């Protein structure tokens, strides 16, 4: 990816689009009171996007649904605490 600027730009565009979509949803949820007023939608969107990407990589490497599920469950618990 580092050596191919076109691929890097495509991946960056994909990540940005996902972050934008999550941030928009979180901002709307914040405005309606579904999420706490002190959250930063952009920061939380980045957490979601990179968690999803990490889970995808974990699944591809480990091919262990139980391990992926464990990480996902732990992430959701952390989000509930925060």
Coordinates of N, CA and C in Angstrom, one line a residue:
X1 N 0.8 -1.2 0.0 CA 0.0 0.0 0.0 C 0.9 1.3 0.0
X2 N 1.9 1.3 0.8 CA 2.8 2.4 0.9 C 3.4 2.8 -0.5
X3 N 3.7 1.7 -1.2 CA 4.4 1.9 -2.5 C 3.4 2.3 -3.7
X4 N 2.1 2.1 -3.4 CA 1.2 2.4 -4.5 C 0.2 3.5 -4.0
X5 N 0.5 4.7 -4.4 CA -0.4 5.8 -4.0 C -1.8 5.7 -4.4
X6 N -2.1 5.1 -5.5 CA -3.5 4.9 -5.9 C -4.3 4.0 -5.0
X7 N -3.6 2.9 -4.6 CA -4.3 1.9 -3.7 C -4.4 2.6 -2.3
X8 N -3.4 3.3 -1.9 CA -3.4 4.0 -0.6 C -4.6 5.0 -0.6
X9 N -4.8 5.8 -1.7 CA -5.9 6.7 -1.8 C -7.2 6.1 -1.7
X10 N -7.4 4.9 -2.4 CA -8.6 4.2 -2.4 C -9.0 3.7 -1.0
X11 N -8.0 3.2 -0.3 CA -8.2 2.7 1.1 C -8.5 3.8 2.0
X12 N -7.8 4.9 1.9 CA -8.0 6.1 2.7 C -9.4 6.6 2.5
X13 N -9.9 6.6 1.2 CA -11.2 7.1 0.9 C -12.3 6.2 1.6
X14 N -12.0 4.9 1.5 CA -13.0 3.9 2.1 C -13.0 4.2 3.7
X15 N -11.9 4.3 4.3 CA -11.9 4.5 5.7 C -12.5 5.9 6.1
X16 N -12.2 6.9 5.3 CA -12.9 8.2 5.6 C -14.4 8.1 5.4
X17 N -14.8 7.4 4.4 CA -16.3 7.3 4.2 C -17.0 6.6 5.4
X18 N -16.3 5.5 5.8 CA -16.9 4.8 7.0 C -16.9 5.6 8.2
X19 N -15.8 6.3 8.5 CA -15.7 7.2 9.6 C -16.8 8.3 9.5
X20 N -17.0 8.9 8.3 CA -18.0 9.9 8.2 C -19.4 9.4 8.4
X21 N -19.7 8.2 8.0 CA -21.0 7.6 8.2 C -21.3 7.3 9.7
X22 N -20.3 6.7 10.3 CA -20.5 6.5 11.8 C -20.6 7.8 12.5
X23 N -19.7 8.8 12.2 CA -19.8 10.1 12.9 C -21.1 10.8 12.7
X24 N -21.7 10.7 11.5 CA -23.0 11.3 11.3 C -24.1 10.6 12.1
X25 N -24.0 9.3 12.2 CA -25.0 8.6 13.0 C -24.9 8.9 14.5
X26 N -23.6 9.0 14.9 CA -23.4 9.3 16.3 C -23.8 10.7 16.6
X27 N -23.5 11.6 15.7 CA -23.9 13.0 15.9 C -25.5 13.1 16.0
X28 N -26.2 12.4 15.1 CA -27.6 12.5 15.2 C -28.1 11.8 16.5
X29 N -27.5 10.7 16.9 CA -27.9 10.1 18.2 C -27.6 11.0 19.4
X30 N -26.5 11.7 19.3 CA -26.2 12.6 20.4 C -27.2 13.8 20.4
X31 N -27.7 14.2 19.3 CA -28.6 15.3 19.2 C -30.0 14.9 19.8
X32 N -30.3 13.6 19.6 CA -31.6 13.1 20.1 C -31.6 12.6 21.5
X33 N -30.4 12.6 22.1 CA -30.3 12.1 23.4 C -30.0 10.6 23.5
X34 N -29.8 9.9 22.4 CA -29.6 8.5 22.4 C -28.1 8.2 22.9
X35 N -27.2 9.1 22.8 CA -25.9 9.0 23.2 C -25.6 10.2 24.2
X36 N -24.6 10.0 25.1 CA -24.3 11.1 26.0 C -23.8 12.3 25.3
X37 N -24.1 13.4 25.8 CA -23.7 14.7 25.2 C -22.2 14.9 25.2
X38 N -21.5 14.2 26.0 CA -20.0 14.5 26.1 C -19.2 13.6 25.2
X39 N -19.9 12.8 24.3 CA -19.1 11.9 23.4 C -18.6 12.8 22.2
X40 N -17.5 12.4 21.7 CA -16.9 13.0 20.5 C -17.3 12.1 19.3
X41 N -18.2 12.4 18.5 CA -18.7 11.5 17.4 C -17.5 11.1 16.5
X42 N -16.6 12.0 16.2 CA -15.5 11.6 15.2 C -14.6 10.6 15.9
X43 N -14.2 10.9 17.2 CA -13.3 10.0 17.8 C -13.9 8.6 18.0
X44 N -15.2 8.5 18.4 CA -15.9 7.3 18.5 C -16.0 6.6 17.2
X45 N -16.3 7.3 16.1 CA -16.4 6.7 14.8 C -15.1 6.1 14.4
X46 N -13.9 6.7 14.8 CA -12.6 6.1 14.5 C -12.4 4.8 15.3
X47 N -12.9 4.8 16.5 CA -12.8 3.6 17.3 C -13.6 2.5 16.6
X48 N -14.8 2.8 16.2 CA -15.6 1.7 15.5 C -15.0 1.2 14.3
X49 N -14.5 2.1 13.4 CA -13.9 1.7 12.1 C -12.7 0.9 12.3
X50 N -11.8 1.3 13.2 CA -10.6 0.6 13.4 C -10.8 -0.7 14.2
X51 N -11.8 -0.8 15.0 CA -12.1 -2.0 15.7 C -12.7 -3.0 14.7
X52 N -13.5 -2.6 13.8 CA -14.0 -3.4 12.7 C -12.9 -3.9 11.8
X53 N -12.0 -3.0 11.5 CA -10.8 -3.5 10.6 C -10.0 -4.5 11.4
X54 N -9.7 -4.2 12.7 CA -8.9 -5.2 13.4 C -9.6 -6.5 13.6
X55 N -10.9 -6.5 13.8 CA -11.6 -7.8 13.9 C -11.6 -8.5 12.5
X56 N -11.7 -7.8 11.4 CA -11.6 -8.4 10.1 C -10.2 -9.1 9.9
X57 N -9.2 -8.4 10.3 CA -7.8 -8.9 10.2 C -7.7 -10.2 11.1
X58 N -8.2 -10.0 12.3 CA -8.1 -11.1 13.3 C -8.8 -12.4 12.8
X59 N -9.9 -12.2 12.2 CA -10.6 -13.4 11.6 C -9.9 -14.0 10.5
X60 N -9.3 -13.2 9.6 CA -8.5 -13.7 8.5 C -7.3 -14.4 8.9
X61 N -6.6 -14.0 10.0 CA -5.4 -14.6 10.4 C -5.7 -15.8 11.3
X62 N -6.5 -15.6 12.3 CA -6.7 -16.7 13.2 C -7.8 -17.8 12.8
X63 N -8.7 -17.3 12.0 CA -9.8 -18.2 11.6 C -10.5 -18.9 12.8
X64 N -10.6 -18.1 13.8 CA -11.2 -18.6 15.1 C -12.3 -17.7 15.5
X65 N -13.6 -18.1 15.1 CA -14.7 -17.3 15.5 C -14.8 -17.0 17.0
X66 N -14.4 -17.9 17.8 CA -14.5 -17.7 19.3 C -13.6 -16.6 19.7
X67 N -12.4 -16.5 19.2 CA -11.5 -15.4 19.5 C -12.0 -14.1 19.0
X68 N -12.6 -14.0 17.8 CA -13.1 -12.8 17.3 C -14.3 -12.4 18.2
X69 N -15.2 -13.3 18.5 CA -16.3 -13.0 19.3 C -15.9 -12.5 20.7
X70 N -14.9 -13.1 21.3 CA -14.4 -12.6 22.5 C -13.9 -11.2 22.5
X71 N -13.2 -10.8 21.4 CA -12.7 -9.4 21.3 C -13.9 -8.5 21.1
X72 N -14.8 -8.9 20.3 CA -16.0 -8.1 20.0 C -16.8 -7.9 21.3
X73 N -17.0 -8.9 22.1 CA -17.8 -8.8 23.3 C -17.0 -7.9 24.3
X74 N -15.7 -8.0 24.4 CA -14.9 -7.1 25.3 C -15.0 -5.7 24.8
X75 N -15.0 -5.5 23.5 CA -15.1 -4.1 23.0 C -16.4 -3.5 23.3
X76 N -17.5 -4.3 23.2 CA -18.8 -3.8 23.5 C -19.0 -3.5 25.0
X77 N -18.3 -4.3 25.9 CA -18.4 -4.0 27.3 C -17.6 -2.7 27.6
X78 N -16.5 -2.5 27.0 CA -15.8 -1.2 27.2 C -16.6 0.0 26.7
X79 N -17.3 -0.2 25.7 CA -18.1 1.0 25.2 C -19.2 1.3 26.1
X80 N -19.8 0.2 26.8 CA -20.9 0.4 27.7 C -20.4 1.2 29.0
X81 N -19.1 0.8 29.4 CA -18.5 1.5 30.6 C -18.2 2.9 30.3
X82 N -17.7 3.2 29.1 CA -17.3 4.6 28.7 C -18.5 5.4 28.6

